[in-house]
Amino acid sequence: MMESVLADLPQLSVLAITVRLLLTTVFAGTLGYERERHKQAAGFRTYIIVADASALVMMTNIFIGQSVGTTDLVRMPASVITGLGFLGAGTILVTKSQEIKGLTTAAGLWAVANIGLALGAGFYVGGAICYGFILVAMNILRMVDQHIEKNRKVCEIYCEMRSAQVIGRMIRCARERDYSVSDFSLYNEPTYGDESAPLCGTFMLWVGKKMTLEAVLAELEQIDGVQYLTTV
């Protein structure tokens, strides 16, 4: 019985189609749940819909090839990968503080689409292994990413200040301590209903061995005239 079931999986039978879509739903759902927990625009349902649709496209392509006899078996999957670029771009945002959000979510959408294509083609082993590595990257490696973020010594800072004189105060403070600031890029960003909009901009921050990034940012925020600071 088991042997007949396994022999049926490579074919486009009802059982094989169900197994492929079931695996795709489980894999995409677990990856999408991780994005959902972090309040991302594309989460649990979006990942499942994208992956299942990609698996269906691949199975449809294979079905057409078996029915017609001659067809380009990579044309439809290639259009899925291309189309995912537009969907992924919609999840990438640049915030007011010049922070880029949504890159991991966009990459995840592209990845689950490819997993769906692999499972739809009956490439179970490849899809499962890829799913495992992506699951590790999204969950376990998040801690490594947080450790790197916490201990990095060079970063770009977005700031809002009352006037350009604050820059001089920052430079003087940096000279007295174990860090340096440079490459200031300033621009005005009017605020609705407020004629005295803050002076906004970015600059590079180099932190020495004796200080942490959090300590330097806390010190810079105490400078008179600084209204807001964050890493980019």
mmCIF file of C-alpha atoms in Angstrom, residues 41-231:
data_model
loop_
_atom_site.group_PDB
_atom_site.id
_atom_site.type_symbol
_atom_site.label_atom_id
_atom_site.label_comp_id
_atom_site.label_asym_id
_atom_site.label_seq_id
_atom_site.Cartn_x
_atom_site.Cartn_y
_atom_site.Cartn_z
ATOM 1 C CA ALA A 41 2.517 43.725 6.058
ATOM 2 C CA ALA A 42 2.787 40.303 4.402
ATOM 3 C CA GLY A 43 2.212 37.539 6.916
ATOM 4 C CA PHE A 44 0.581 34.140 7.413
ATOM 5 C CA ARG A 45 -2.165 34.270 4.771
ATOM 6 C CA THR A 46 -0.133 36.178 2.172
ATOM 7 C CA TYR A 47 2.719 33.655 2.292
ATOM 8 C CA ILE A 48 0.304 30.728 1.917
ATOM 9 C CA ILE A 49 -1.559 32.313 -1.003
ATOM 10 C CA VAL A 50 1.656 33.161 -2.868
ATOM 11 C CA ALA A 51 3.226 29.730 -2.329
ATOM 12 C CA ASP A 52 0.089 27.731 -3.172
ATOM 13 C CA ALA A 53 -0.483 29.794 -6.324
ATOM 14 C CA SER A 54 3.136 29.237 -7.361
ATOM 15 C CA ALA A 55 2.772 25.493 -6.819
ATOM 16 C CA LEU A 56 -0.398 25.502 -8.923
ATOM 17 C CA VAL A 57 1.369 27.380 -11.722
ATOM 18 C CA MET A 58 4.118 24.763 -11.796
ATOM 19 C CA MET A 59 1.650 21.864 -11.781
ATOM 20 C CA THR A 60 -0.399 23.543 -14.501
ATOM 21 C CA ASN A 61 2.741 23.946 -16.582
ATOM 22 C CA ILE A 62 3.571 20.267 -16.145
ATOM 23 C CA PHE A 63 -0.035 19.277 -16.946
ATOM 24 C CA ILE A 64 0.027 21.308 -20.169
ATOM 25 C CA GLY A 65 3.323 19.677 -21.112
ATOM 26 C CA GLN A 66 1.898 16.208 -20.552
ATOM 27 C CA SER A 67 -1.312 17.042 -22.439
ATOM 28 C CA VAL A 68 0.148 18.877 -25.429
ATOM 29 C CA GLY A 69 3.423 17.027 -25.560
ATOM 30 C CA THR A 70 5.675 20.001 -26.341
ATOM 31 C CA THR A 71 5.868 23.171 -24.259
ATOM 32 C CA ASP A 72 8.394 25.389 -22.536
ATOM 33 C CA LEU A 73 8.426 24.045 -18.970
ATOM 34 C CA VAL A 74 10.188 27.109 -17.544
ATOM 35 C CA ARG A 75 8.120 29.917 -19.068
ATOM 36 C CA MET A 76 5.275 29.969 -16.525
ATOM 37 C CA PRO A 77 7.551 29.504 -13.457
ATOM 38 C CA ALA A 78 9.783 32.289 -14.756
ATOM 39 C CA SER A 79 6.788 34.621 -14.958
ATOM 40 C CA VAL A 80 5.996 33.821 -11.295
ATOM 41 C CA ILE A 81 9.494 34.792 -10.181
ATOM 42 C CA THR A 82 9.326 38.008 -12.220
ATOM 43 C CA GLY A 83 5.868 38.903 -10.927
ATOM 44 C CA LEU A 84 6.952 38.382 -7.316
ATOM 45 C CA GLY A 85 9.361 41.288 -7.763
ATOM 46 C CA PHE A 86 6.428 43.703 -7.975
ATOM 47 C CA LEU A 87 4.645 42.144 -5.000
ATOM 48 C CA GLY A 88 7.814 42.156 -2.905
ATOM 49 C CA ALA A 89 8.524 45.784 -3.780
ATOM 50 C CA GLY A 90 5.182 46.720 -2.255
ATOM 51 C CA THR A 91 6.328 45.448 1.156
ATOM 52 C CA ILE A 92 9.518 47.557 1.204
ATOM 53 C CA LEU A 93 9.018 50.939 2.826
ATOM 54 C CA VAL A 94 11.278 53.883 3.653
ATOM 55 C CA THR A 95 10.099 55.492 6.866
ATOM 56 C CA LYS A 96 10.209 59.163 7.812
ATOM 57 C CA SER A 97 13.442 58.531 9.707
ATOM 58 C CA GLN A 98 15.039 57.073 6.528
ATOM 59 C CA GLU A 99 14.829 53.504 7.823
ATOM 60 C CA ILE A 100 14.214 50.729 5.305
ATOM 61 C CA LYS A 101 11.555 48.242 6.386
ATOM 62 C CA GLY A 102 10.267 45.068 4.773
ATOM 63 C CA LEU A 103 13.350 43.640 3.039
ATOM 64 C CA THR A 104 13.162 40.328 4.919
ATOM 65 C CA THR A 105 9.432 40.076 4.230
ATOM 66 C CA ALA A 106 9.976 40.699 0.506
ATOM 67 C CA ALA A 107 12.777 38.120 0.398
ATOM 68 C CA GLY A 108 10.524 35.662 2.239
ATOM 69 C CA LEU A 109 7.730 36.101 -0.312
ATOM 70 C CA TRP A 110 10.160 35.440 -3.148
ATOM 71 C CA ALA A 111 11.525 32.398 -1.291
ATOM 72 C CA VAL A 112 8.151 30.771 -0.558
ATOM 73 C CA ALA A 113 7.160 31.266 -4.195
ATOM 74 C CA ASN A 114 10.236 29.289 -5.223
ATOM 75 C CA ILE A 115 9.512 26.628 -2.605
ATOM 76 C CA GLY A 116 6.004 26.394 -4.037
ATOM 77 C CA LEU A 117 7.417 25.969 -7.534
ATOM 78 C CA ALA A 118 9.759 23.215 -6.323
ATOM 79 C CA LEU A 119 7.000 21.319 -4.504
ATOM 80 C CA GLY A 120 4.633 21.843 -7.423
ATOM 81 C CA ALA A 121 7.190 20.182 -9.667
ATOM 82 C CA GLY A 122 7.469 17.239 -7.281
ATOM 83 C CA PHE A 123 10.939 18.248 -6.070
ATOM 84 C CA TYR A 124 10.021 17.469 -2.455
ATOM 85 C CA VAL A 125 13.543 17.070 -1.094
ATOM 86 C CA GLY A 126 14.782 20.371 -2.505
ATOM 87 C CA GLY A 127 11.738 22.271 -1.280
ATOM 88 C CA ALA A 128 11.949 20.752 2.205
ATOM 89 C CA ILE A 129 15.678 21.439 2.607
ATOM 90 C CA CYS A 130 15.288 25.025 1.390
ATOM 91 C CA TYR A 131 12.380 25.498 3.803
ATOM 92 C CA GLY A 132 14.536 24.257 6.686
ATOM 93 C CA PHE A 133 17.356 26.676 5.948
ATOM 94 C CA ILE A 134 14.989 29.636 5.537
ATOM 95 C CA LEU A 135 13.216 28.740 8.790
ATOM 96 C CA VAL A 136 16.564 28.755 10.592
ATOM 97 C CA ALA A 137 17.495 32.099 9.002
ATOM 98 C CA MET A 138 14.215 33.724 10.034
ATOM 99 C CA ASN A 139 14.201 32.477 13.620
ATOM 100 C CA ILE A 140 17.524 31.244 15.028
ATOM 101 C CA LEU A 141 19.745 33.630 13.040
ATOM 102 C CA ARG A 142 17.597 36.548 14.227
ATOM 103 C CA MET A 143 19.510 36.337 17.518
ATOM 104 C CA VAL A 144 22.815 36.559 15.636
ATOM 105 C CA ASP A 145 21.509 39.593 13.749
ATOM 106 C CA GLN A 146 20.476 41.240 17.013
ATOM 107 C CA HIS A 147 23.933 40.566 18.494
ATOM 108 C CA ILE A 148 25.625 42.145 15.463
ATOM 109 C CA GLU A 149 23.276 45.133 15.644
ATOM 110 C CA LYS A 150 24.012 45.586 19.345
ATOM 111 C CA ASN A 151 27.793 45.469 18.936
ATOM 112 C CA ARG A 152 28.343 47.280 15.661
ATOM 113 C CA LYS A 153 30.689 50.274 15.775
ATOM 114 C CA VAL A 154 29.871 52.116 12.531
ATOM 115 C CA CYS A 155 26.388 53.157 11.489
ATOM 116 C CA GLU A 156 24.353 55.872 9.801
ATOM 117 C CA ILE A 157 22.239 58.058 12.085
ATOM 118 C CA TYR A 158 19.069 59.976 11.252
ATOM 119 C CA CYS A 159 18.587 63.109 13.351
ATOM 120 C CA GLU A 160 16.190 65.996 13.875
ATOM 121 C CA MET A 161 17.531 69.214 15.435
ATOM 122 C CA ARG A 162 16.435 72.774 16.020
ATOM 123 C CA SER A 163 19.279 74.420 14.086
ATOM 124 C CA ALA A 164 22.583 73.751 12.343
ATOM 125 C CA GLN A 165 24.429 74.948 15.453
ATOM 126 C CA VAL A 166 23.692 71.561 17.010
ATOM 127 C CA ILE A 167 26.189 69.995 14.599
ATOM 128 C CA GLY A 168 29.012 71.941 16.192
ATOM 129 C CA ARG A 169 27.921 70.767 19.635
ATOM 130 C CA MET A 170 27.933 67.151 18.410
ATOM 131 C CA ILE A 171 31.437 67.472 16.974
ATOM 132 C CA ARG A 172 32.790 69.072 20.154
ATOM 133 C CA CYS A 173 31.190 66.354 22.269
ATOM 134 C CA ALA A 174 32.632 63.628 20.017
ATOM 135 C CA ARG A 175 36.161 65.066 20.301
ATOM 136 C CA GLU A 176 35.963 64.818 24.066
ATOM 137 C CA ARG A 177 34.778 61.210 23.964
ATOM 138 C CA ASP A 178 35.677 57.913 22.246
ATOM 139 C CA TYR A 179 33.675 58.367 19.030
ATOM 140 C CA SER A 180 33.457 60.596 15.957
ATOM 141 C CA VAL A 181 30.748 62.030 13.672
ATOM 142 C CA SER A 182 31.087 63.051 10.023
ATOM 143 C CA ASP A 183 29.441 63.145 6.575
ATOM 144 C CA PHE A 184 26.482 65.291 7.597
ATOM 145 C CA SER A 185 23.693 65.516 5.023
ATOM 146 C CA LEU A 186 21.001 68.011 6.033
ATOM 147 C CA TYR A 187 17.590 68.960 4.636
ATOM 148 C CA ASN A 188 14.427 70.634 5.911
ATOM 149 C CA GLU A 189 11.282 68.565 6.249
ATOM 150 C CA PRO A 190 8.188 70.727 6.916
ATOM 151 C CA THR A 191 5.692 69.421 9.418
ATOM 152 C CA TYR A 192 1.969 69.858 8.816
ATOM 153 C CA GLY A 193 0.667 72.833 10.784
ATOM 154 C CA ASP A 194 4.123 73.735 12.087
ATOM 155 C CA GLU A 195 6.039 76.550 10.440
ATOM 156 C CA SER A 196 9.163 75.994 12.551
ATOM 157 C CA ALA A 197 9.984 72.566 11.156
ATOM 158 C CA PRO A 198 13.097 70.841 12.543
ATOM 159 C CA LEU A 199 16.308 70.549 10.576
ATOM 160 C CA CYS A 200 16.584 66.907 9.514
ATOM 161 C CA GLY A 201 19.502 64.931 8.184
ATOM 162 C CA THR A 202 21.827 61.981 8.446
ATOM 163 C CA PHE A 203 25.443 61.491 9.498
ATOM 164 C CA MET A 204 27.958 58.695 10.022
ATOM 165 C CA LEU A 205 28.872 57.653 13.551
ATOM 166 C CA TRP A 206 32.088 55.801 14.479
ATOM 167 C CA VAL A 207 32.116 54.350 17.992
ATOM 168 C CA GLY A 208 35.372 53.506 19.757
ATOM 169 C CA LYS A 209 36.174 50.324 21.663
ATOM 170 C CA LYS A 210 35.450 51.850 25.050
ATOM 171 C CA MET A 211 31.809 52.771 24.312
ATOM 172 C CA THR A 212 28.692 51.087 22.975
ATOM 173 C CA LEU A 213 26.353 52.426 20.293
ATOM 174 C CA GLU A 214 23.479 52.711 22.791
ATOM 175 C CA ALA A 215 25.604 54.775 25.170
ATOM 176 C CA VAL A 216 26.719 57.151 22.415
ATOM 177 C CA LEU A 217 23.173 57.668 21.135
ATOM 178 C CA ALA A 218 21.956 58.352 24.669
ATOM 179 C CA GLU A 219 24.731 60.919 25.108
ATOM 180 C CA LEU A 220 24.007 62.636 21.791
ATOM 181 C CA GLU A 221 20.299 62.862 22.631
ATOM 182 C CA GLN A 222 21.196 64.907 25.716
ATOM 183 C CA ILE A 223 22.826 67.643 23.610
ATOM 184 C CA ASP A 224 20.821 70.860 23.632
ATOM 185 C CA GLY A 225 18.845 71.207 20.386
ATOM 186 C CA VAL A 226 18.694 67.505 19.476
ATOM 187 C CA GLN A 227 15.063 66.448 19.120
ATOM 188 C CA TYR A 228 15.328 62.904 17.734
ATOM 189 C CA LEU A 229 18.016 60.311 16.901
ATOM 190 C CA THR A 230 17.852 56.798 15.499
ATOM 191 C CA THR A 231 19.972 54.371 13.522
#
